[in-house]
Amino acid sequence: MLNALIHAKHGKHEDGEERVSWRQTFRAIEDHVTASIFERLSYLSAPCAMRLLHGTTRRNRPKDAETLFSWRSVSLDRMEFWPCWDDPSDNRRSREPDVYCEWQVGDPVRSLHLIVEAKPGSIAQLKDQWVGELKSYHHVQELEGAEEPDIIGFLAIGGRISDPQDFMKAVRAASPEVQVAIGGWEDLARALYFELKANTLPWERRILQDMSDALRLFGYIYVPFLPTLKSMPVISEGAINRIGIRT
């Protein structure tokens, strides 16, 4: 389906009085970029997936991001999309993070639970949403009698964060032990570019290329400008003087 959308093979549909391409409709829905990318992330080897997440947070890499994504020994046990968690502060409401993952990391092995909240473009990330999802996570863990993981992580990818320090303060008040990382879709596109250059496994390269193509569909592209530019030739002083005389 993704390749059919990329190559505009789905045609158009009626939207009111207009005929709109399915490609345009697909791009307009924020959850589609999340599903397209993270579904494929789950098909990769866990170390490769972890390298991509590490690259995604390269511009906002405090200690928390290193704690979450710098592992080399790693396995992915579970990935769930839009889990529905009861809100402990309002029993008529539920919370749905975009992605929830459970990993085993390090040696000796430690458990890592990761909550992902993704936004496209310049849509605002919401502080109350982060806090609500973390509170709901703890509530569900308690109801299920689940063992506390060694590491709890929250990854916000994409979108606009008005005041990162204010967000961090609110999150830490709700869940003092949580590690918070902030990433960008553009940085993921960059990480994919370099992973494709280094990765030699044909099956994994196909998945990586799919992910790169999906990001391109949503407008996230990495272009390595400087390495592809030719060096400017050195102009001699004599040539400069001759040009000066002629002008």
mmCIF file of N, CA and C in Angstrom, residues 61-165:
data_model
loop_
_atom_site.group_PDB
_atom_site.id
_atom_site.type_symbol
_atom_site.label_atom_id
_atom_site.label_comp_id
_atom_site.label_asym_id
_atom_site.label_seq_id
_atom_site.Cartn_x
_atom_site.Cartn_y
_atom_site.Cartn_z
ATOM 1 N N ARG A 61 20.069 15.907 22.776
ATOM 2 C CA ARG A 61 20.553 14.692 23.407
ATOM 3 C C ARG A 61 21.126 14.975 24.791
ATOM 4 N N PRO A 62 20.248 15.150 25.786
ATOM 5 C CA PRO A 62 20.740 15.234 27.154
ATOM 6 C C PRO A 62 21.081 13.828 27.650
ATOM 7 N N LYS A 63 21.377 13.716 28.905
ATOM 8 C CA LYS A 63 21.725 12.422 29.497
ATOM 9 C C LYS A 63 20.600 11.409 29.305
ATOM 10 N N ASP A 64 19.346 11.878 29.363
ATOM 11 C CA ASP A 64 18.204 10.963 29.232
ATOM 12 C C ASP A 64 18.235 10.206 27.909
ATOM 13 N N ALA A 65 18.484 10.911 26.812
ATOM 14 C CA ALA A 65 18.480 10.264 25.498
ATOM 15 C C ALA A 65 19.592 9.233 25.394
ATOM 16 N N GLU A 66 20.748 9.516 25.971
ATOM 17 C CA GLU A 66 21.842 8.546 25.971
ATOM 18 C C GLU A 66 21.457 7.312 26.776
ATOM 19 N N THR A 67 20.792 7.510 27.905
ATOM 20 C CA THR A 67 20.354 6.386 28.730
ATOM 21 C C THR A 67 19.377 5.496 27.976
ATOM 22 N N LEU A 68 18.535 6.101 27.162
ATOM 23 C CA LEU A 68 17.500 5.337 26.460
ATOM 24 C C LEU A 68 18.011 4.635 25.212
ATOM 25 N N PHE A 69 18.873 5.288 24.434
ATOM 26 C CA PHE A 69 19.115 4.816 23.069
ATOM 27 C C PHE A 69 20.572 4.517 22.720
ATOM 28 N N SER A 70 21.456 4.440 23.691
ATOM 29 C CA SER A 70 22.863 4.190 23.365
ATOM 30 C C SER A 70 23.263 2.723 23.525
ATOM 31 N N TRP A 71 22.263 1.828 23.645
ATOM 32 C CA TRP A 71 22.544 0.411 23.886
ATOM 33 C C TRP A 71 22.951 -0.309 22.606
ATOM 34 N N ARG A 72 23.923 -1.222 22.732
ATOM 35 C CA ARG A 72 24.317 -2.073 21.605
ATOM 36 C C ARG A 72 23.733 -3.472 21.742
ATOM 37 N N SER A 73 23.667 -3.956 22.979
ATOM 38 C CA SER A 73 23.025 -5.248 23.238
ATOM 39 C C SER A 73 21.564 -4.971 23.569
ATOM 40 N N VAL A 74 20.660 -5.349 22.671
ATOM 41 C CA VAL A 74 19.261 -4.937 22.821
ATOM 42 C C VAL A 74 18.340 -5.893 22.078
ATOM 43 N N SER A 75 17.146 -6.104 22.624
ATOM 44 C CA SER A 75 16.105 -6.861 21.919
ATOM 45 C C SER A 75 14.770 -6.167 22.146
ATOM 46 N N LEU A 76 13.914 -6.224 21.140
ATOM 47 C CA LEU A 76 12.579 -5.627 21.223
ATOM 48 C C LEU A 76 11.575 -6.734 21.500
ATOM 49 N N ASP A 77 10.915 -6.666 22.652
ATOM 50 C CA ASP A 77 9.962 -7.704 23.041
ATOM 51 C C ASP A 77 8.541 -7.407 22.582
ATOM 52 N N ARG A 78 8.209 -6.118 22.486
ATOM 53 C CA ARG A 78 6.800 -5.775 22.221
ATOM 54 C C ARG A 78 6.713 -4.366 21.650
ATOM 55 N N MET A 79 5.837 -4.204 20.659
ATOM 56 C CA MET A 79 5.504 -2.868 20.171
ATOM 57 C C MET A 79 3.999 -2.818 19.949
ATOM 58 N N GLU A 80 3.365 -1.843 20.552
ATOM 59 C CA GLU A 80 1.907 -1.708 20.475
ATOM 60 C C GLU A 80 1.567 -0.297 20.004
ATOM 61 N N PHE A 81 0.590 -0.212 19.100
ATOM 62 C CA PHE A 81 0.170 1.082 18.570
ATOM 63 C C PHE A 81 -1.124 1.536 19.243
ATOM 64 N N TRP A 82 -1.134 2.774 19.688
ATOM 65 C CA TRP A 82 -2.297 3.410 20.308
ATOM 66 C C TRP A 82 -2.959 2.531 21.380
ATOM 67 N N PRO A 83 -2.175 2.083 22.362
ATOM 68 C CA PRO A 83 -2.798 1.340 23.461
ATOM 69 C C PRO A 83 -3.784 2.243 24.192
ATOM 70 N N CYS A 84 -4.864 1.681 24.630
ATOM 71 C CA CYS A 84 -5.913 2.452 25.308
ATOM 72 C C CYS A 84 -5.770 2.250 26.818
ATOM 73 N N TRP A 85 -5.286 3.263 27.510
ATOM 74 C CA TRP A 85 -5.038 3.183 28.944
ATOM 75 C C TRP A 85 -6.042 4.050 29.694
ATOM 76 N N ASP A 86 -6.617 3.503 30.758
ATOM 77 C CA ASP A 86 -7.543 4.272 31.587
ATOM 78 C C ASP A 86 -6.823 5.450 32.232
ATOM 79 N N ASP A 87 -7.512 6.576 32.278
ATOM 80 C CA ASP A 87 -6.982 7.772 32.928
ATOM 81 C C ASP A 87 -7.375 7.714 34.407
ATOM 82 N N PRO A 88 -6.418 7.637 35.336
ATOM 83 C CA PRO A 88 -6.765 7.502 36.755
ATOM 84 C C PRO A 88 -7.477 8.718 37.327
ATOM 85 N N SER A 89 -7.351 9.867 36.677
ATOM 86 C CA SER A 89 -7.998 11.080 37.184
ATOM 87 C C SER A 89 -9.402 11.273 36.619
ATOM 88 N N ASP A 90 -9.797 10.437 35.652
ATOM 89 C CA ASP A 90 -11.119 10.561 35.027
ATOM 90 C C ASP A 90 -11.493 9.206 34.434
ATOM 91 N N ASN A 91 -12.371 8.470 35.135
ATOM 92 C CA ASN A 91 -12.681 7.103 34.693
ATOM 93 C C ASN A 91 -13.532 7.062 33.430
ATOM 94 N N ARG A 92 -13.948 8.212 32.928
ATOM 95 C CA ARG A 92 -14.697 8.249 31.660
ATOM 96 C C ARG A 92 -13.768 8.499 30.479
ATOM 97 N N ARG A 93 -12.487 8.597 30.772
ATOM 98 C CA ARG A 93 -11.538 8.988 29.738
ATOM 99 C C ARG A 93 -10.401 7.973 29.653
ATOM 100 N N SER A 94 -9.805 7.872 28.470
ATOM 101 C CA SER A 94 -8.627 7.024 28.305
ATOM 102 C C SER A 94 -7.522 7.818 27.616
ATOM 103 N N ARG A 95 -6.323 7.302 27.711
ATOM 104 C CA ARG A 95 -5.158 7.922 27.074
ATOM 105 C C ARG A 95 -4.594 6.958 26.040
ATOM 106 N N GLU A 96 -4.151 7.506 24.910
ATOM 107 C CA GLU A 96 -3.608 6.678 23.833
ATOM 108 C C GLU A 96 -2.288 7.255 23.326
ATOM 109 N N PRO A 97 -1.171 6.819 23.890
ATOM 110 C CA PRO A 97 0.099 7.216 23.267
ATOM 111 C C PRO A 97 0.178 6.608 21.874
ATOM 112 N N ASP A 98 0.996 7.179 21.022
ATOM 113 C CA ASP A 98 1.083 6.669 19.653
ATOM 114 C C ASP A 98 1.703 5.280 19.590
ATOM 115 N N VAL A 99 2.756 5.077 20.353
ATOM 116 C CA VAL A 99 3.464 3.794 20.346
ATOM 117 C C VAL A 99 3.921 3.483 21.768
ATOM 118 N N TYR A 100 3.865 2.193 22.095
ATOM 119 C CA TYR A 100 4.410 1.728 23.371
ATOM 120 C C TYR A 100 5.305 0.523 23.092
ATOM 121 N N CYS A 101 6.541 0.559 23.588
ATOM 122 C CA CYS A 101 7.510 -0.514 23.323
ATOM 123 C C CYS A 101 8.088 -1.042 24.630
ATOM 124 N N GLU A 102 8.412 -2.328 24.616
ATOM 125 C CA GLU A 102 9.146 -2.945 25.719
ATOM 126 C C GLU A 102 10.419 -3.576 25.162
ATOM 127 N N TRP A 103 11.551 -3.199 25.741
ATOM 128 C CA TRP A 103 12.861 -3.656 25.285
ATOM 129 C C TRP A 103 13.604 -4.362 26.413
ATOM 130 N N GLN A 104 14.572 -5.180 26.025
ATOM 131 C CA GLN A 104 15.581 -5.698 26.941
ATOM 132 C C GLN A 104 16.917 -5.120 26.479
ATOM 133 N N VAL A 105 17.636 -4.466 27.382
ATOM 134 C CA VAL A 105 18.854 -3.763 26.975
ATOM 135 C C VAL A 105 20.011 -4.099 27.909
ATOM 136 N N GLY A 106 21.220 -4.048 27.351
ATOM 137 C CA GLY A 106 22.431 -4.139 28.144
ATOM 138 C C GLY A 106 22.814 -5.544 28.557
ATOM 139 N N ASP A 107 23.928 -5.616 29.249
ATOM 140 C CA ASP A 107 24.453 -6.867 29.797
ATOM 141 C C ASP A 107 25.175 -6.525 31.099
ATOM 142 N N PRO A 108 24.590 -6.860 32.251
ATOM 143 C CA PRO A 108 23.383 -7.674 32.449
ATOM 144 C C PRO A 108 22.124 -6.981 31.924
ATOM 145 N N VAL A 109 21.134 -7.810 31.622
ATOM 146 C CA VAL A 109 19.924 -7.330 30.957
ATOM 147 C C VAL A 109 19.098 -6.455 31.889
ATOM 148 N N ARG A 110 18.606 -5.350 31.311
ATOM 149 C CA ARG A 110 17.691 -4.458 32.017
ATOM 150 C C ARG A 110 16.452 -4.264 31.156
ATOM 151 N N SER A 111 15.323 -4.042 31.792
ATOM 152 C CA SER A 111 14.068 -3.825 31.061
ATOM 153 C C SER A 111 13.862 -2.333 30.829
ATOM 154 N N LEU A 112 13.412 -2.005 29.620
ATOM 155 C CA LEU A 112 13.157 -0.614 29.227
ATOM 156 C C LEU A 112 11.771 -0.523 28.612
ATOM 157 N N HIS A 113 10.915 0.287 29.184
ATOM 158 C CA HIS A 113 9.595 0.574 28.624
ATOM 159 C C HIS A 113 9.629 1.977 28.028
ATOM 160 N N LEU A 114 9.167 2.090 26.785
ATOM 161 C CA LEU A 114 9.242 3.369 26.070
ATOM 162 C C LEU A 114 7.868 3.783 25.566
ATOM 163 N N ILE A 115 7.460 4.999 25.909
ATOM 164 C CA ILE A 115 6.225 5.608 25.418
ATOM 165 C C ILE A 115 6.608 6.636 24.359
ATOM 166 N N VAL A 116 5.924 6.603 23.225
ATOM 167 C CA VAL A 116 6.240 7.516 22.122
ATOM 168 C C VAL A 116 5.027 8.382 21.813
ATOM 169 N N GLU A 117 5.227 9.684 21.787
ATOM 170 C CA GLU A 117 4.190 10.627 21.361
ATOM 171 C C GLU A 117 4.714 11.372 20.142
ATOM 172 N N ALA A 118 4.077 11.161 19.007
ATOM 173 C CA ALA A 118 4.561 11.714 17.737
ATOM 174 C C ALA A 118 3.602 12.767 17.201
ATOM 175 N N LYS A 119 4.178 13.815 16.639
ATOM 176 C CA LYS A 119 3.400 14.864 15.975
ATOM 177 C C LYS A 119 4.076 15.201 14.649
ATOM 178 N N PRO A 120 3.300 15.497 13.624
ATOM 179 C CA PRO A 120 3.911 15.916 12.363
ATOM 180 C C PRO A 120 4.120 17.428 12.325
ATOM 181 N N GLY A 121 5.032 17.854 11.463
ATOM 182 C CA GLY A 121 5.189 19.272 11.169
ATOM 183 C C GLY A 121 5.312 20.146 12.392
ATOM 184 N N SER A 122 4.558 21.240 12.399
ATOM 185 C CA SER A 122 4.635 22.216 13.486
ATOM 186 C C SER A 122 3.455 22.112 14.447
ATOM 187 N N ILE A 123 2.722 21.000 14.399
ATOM 188 C CA ILE A 123 1.633 20.798 15.358
ATOM 189 C C ILE A 123 2.223 20.733 16.764
ATOM 190 N N ALA A 124 1.580 21.372 17.715
ATOM 191 C CA ALA A 124 2.136 21.492 19.060
ATOM 192 C C ALA A 124 2.095 20.169 19.815
ATOM 193 N N GLN A 125 3.213 19.834 20.451
ATOM 194 C CA GLN A 125 3.199 18.804 21.482
ATOM 195 C C GLN A 125 2.504 19.403 22.704
ATOM 196 N N LEU A 126 1.784 18.567 23.449
ATOM 197 C CA LEU A 126 0.971 19.058 24.561
ATOM 198 C C LEU A 126 1.499 18.515 25.885
ATOM 199 N N LYS A 127 1.831 19.427 26.776
ATOM 200 C CA LYS A 127 2.380 19.042 28.080
ATOM 201 C C LYS A 127 1.406 18.161 28.854
ATOM 202 N N ASP A 128 0.129 18.541 28.876
ATOM 203 C CA ASP A 128 -0.866 17.762 29.612
ATOM 204 C C ASP A 128 -1.010 16.356 29.035
ATOM 205 N N GLN A 129 -0.809 16.223 27.731
ATOM 206 C CA GLN A 129 -0.879 14.909 27.100
ATOM 207 C C GLN A 129 0.278 14.025 27.578
ATOM 208 N N TRP A 130 1.469 14.578 27.629
ATOM 209 C CA TRP A 130 2.623 13.815 28.129
ATOM 210 C C TRP A 130 2.365 13.335 29.560
ATOM 211 N N VAL A 131 1.955 14.261 30.406
ATOM 212 C CA VAL A 131 1.730 13.942 31.821
ATOM 213 C C VAL A 131 0.617 12.911 31.961
ATOM 214 N N GLY A 132 -0.482 13.101 31.211
ATOM 215 C CA GLY A 132 -1.605 12.172 31.286
ATOM 216 C C GLY A 132 -1.225 10.767 30.856
ATOM 217 N N GLU A 133 -0.425 10.653 29.814
ATOM 218 C CA GLU A 133 -0.017 9.329 29.335
ATOM 219 C C GLU A 133 0.884 8.627 30.346
ATOM 220 N N LEU A 134 1.772 9.374 30.981
ATOM 221 C CA LEU A 134 2.639 8.766 31.990
ATOM 222 C C LEU A 134 1.846 8.323 33.218
ATOM 223 N N LYS A 135 0.908 9.146 33.655
ATOM 224 C CA LYS A 135 0.071 8.756 34.796
ATOM 225 C C LYS A 135 -0.755 7.519 34.460
ATOM 226 N N SER A 136 -1.281 7.468 33.247
ATOM 227 C CA SER A 136 -2.077 6.312 32.831
ATOM 228 C C SER A 136 -1.211 5.060 32.725
ATOM 229 N N TYR A 137 0.008 5.217 32.241
ATOM 230 C CA TYR A 137 0.937 4.079 32.171
ATOM 231 C C TYR A 137 1.147 3.484 33.564
ATOM 232 N N HIS A 138 1.469 4.333 34.536
ATOM 233 C CA HIS A 138 1.694 3.844 35.900
ATOM 234 C C HIS A 138 0.430 3.203 36.470
ATOM 235 N N HIS A 139 -0.722 3.775 36.157
ATOM 236 C CA HIS A 139 -1.996 3.239 36.641
ATOM 237 C C HIS A 139 -2.237 1.833 36.098
ATOM 238 N N VAL A 140 -2.015 1.645 34.813
ATOM 239 C CA VAL A 140 -2.216 0.331 34.190
ATOM 240 C C VAL A 140 -1.217 -0.681 34.740
ATOM 241 N N GLN A 141 0.021 -0.269 34.908
ATOM 242 C CA GLN A 141 1.033 -1.175 35.467
ATOM 243 C C GLN A 141 0.623 -1.649 36.856
ATOM 244 N N GLU A 142 0.089 -0.721 37.645
ATOM 245 C CA GLU A 142 -0.333 -1.061 39.007
ATOM 246 C C GLU A 142 -1.533 -2.001 38.986
ATOM 247 N N LEU A 143 -2.514 -1.719 38.122
ATOM 248 C CA LEU A 143 -3.698 -2.578 38.034
ATOM 249 C C LEU A 143 -3.334 -3.999 37.619
ATOM 250 N N GLU A 144 -2.372 -4.122 36.720
ATOM 251 C CA GLU A 144 -1.973 -5.440 36.216
ATOM 252 C C GLU A 144 -0.974 -6.136 37.131
ATOM 253 N N GLY A 145 -0.528 -5.452 38.160
ATOM 254 C CA GLY A 145 0.465 -6.036 39.059
ATOM 255 C C GLY A 145 1.779 -6.313 38.360
ATOM 256 N N ALA A 146 2.084 -5.498 37.361
ATOM 257 C CA ALA A 146 3.293 -5.712 36.564
ATOM 258 C C ALA A 146 4.530 -5.264 37.333
ATOM 259 N N GLU A 147 5.624 -5.942 37.066
ATOM 260 C CA GLU A 147 6.888 -5.574 37.690
ATOM 261 C C GLU A 147 7.403 -4.277 37.075
ATOM 262 N N GLU A 148 7.881 -3.391 37.916
ATOM 263 C CA GLU A 148 8.401 -2.117 37.424
ATOM 264 C C GLU A 148 9.641 -2.351 36.558
ATOM 265 N N PRO A 149 9.719 -1.710 35.399
ATOM 266 C CA PRO A 149 10.920 -1.859 34.568
ATOM 267 C C PRO A 149 12.101 -1.120 35.190
ATOM 268 N N ASP A 150 13.283 -1.462 34.731
ATOM 269 C CA ASP A 150 14.475 -0.767 35.215
ATOM 270 C C ASP A 150 14.534 0.667 34.700
ATOM 271 N N ILE A 151 14.039 0.864 33.477
ATOM 272 C CA ILE A 151 14.083 2.190 32.856
ATOM 273 C C ILE A 151 12.724 2.488 32.230
ATOM 274 N N ILE A 152 12.200 3.676 32.488
ATOM 275 C CA ILE A 152 10.981 4.150 31.825
ATOM 276 C C ILE A 152 11.374 5.341 30.959
ATOM 277 N N GLY A 153 11.016 5.283 29.685
ATOM 278 C CA GLY A 153 11.379 6.354 28.769
ATOM 279 C C GLY A 153 10.177 6.969 28.083
ATOM 280 N N PHE A 154 10.301 8.234 27.745
ATOM 281 C CA PHE A 154 9.269 8.947 26.982
ATOM 282 C C PHE A 154 9.971 9.648 25.826
ATOM 283 N N LEU A 155 9.567 9.309 24.597
ATOM 284 C CA LEU A 155 10.132 9.934 23.402
ATOM 285 C C LEU A 155 9.072 10.789 22.727
ATOM 286 N N ALA A 156 9.340 12.077 22.621
ATOM 287 C CA ALA A 156 8.491 12.983 21.839
ATOM 288 C C ALA A 156 9.195 13.220 20.514
ATOM 289 N N ILE A 157 8.536 12.854 19.425
ATOM 290 C CA ILE A 157 9.157 13.011 18.113
ATOM 291 C C ILE A 157 8.289 13.912 17.245
ATOM 292 N N GLY A 158 8.911 14.926 16.670
ATOM 293 C CA GLY A 158 8.190 15.858 15.815
ATOM 294 C C GLY A 158 7.391 16.875 16.608
ATOM 295 N N GLY A 159 6.714 17.745 15.887
ATOM 296 C CA GLY A 159 5.879 18.752 16.518
ATOM 297 C C GLY A 159 6.686 19.898 17.118
ATOM 298 N N ARG A 160 5.970 20.784 17.766
ATOM 299 C CA ARG A 160 6.570 21.998 18.340
ATOM 300 C C ARG A 160 6.403 21.966 19.851
ATOM 301 N N ILE A 161 7.490 22.206 20.573
ATOM 302 C CA ILE A 161 7.471 22.233 22.037
ATOM 303 C C ILE A 161 7.742 23.666 22.480
ATOM 304 N N SER A 162 6.750 24.284 23.082
ATOM 305 C CA SER A 162 6.835 25.716 23.388
ATOM 306 C C SER A 162 7.935 26.035 24.393
ATOM 307 N N ASP A 163 8.046 25.228 25.443
ATOM 308 C CA ASP A 163 9.039 25.475 26.493
ATOM 309 C C ASP A 163 9.530 24.126 27.009
ATOM 310 N N PRO A 164 10.595 23.573 26.438
ATOM 311 C CA PRO A 164 11.056 22.235 26.824
ATOM 312 C C PRO A 164 11.302 22.076 28.323
ATOM 313 N N GLN A 165 11.873 23.084 28.967
ATOM 314 C CA GLN A 165 12.156 22.978 30.396
ATOM 315 C C GLN A 165 10.872 22.875 31.212
#
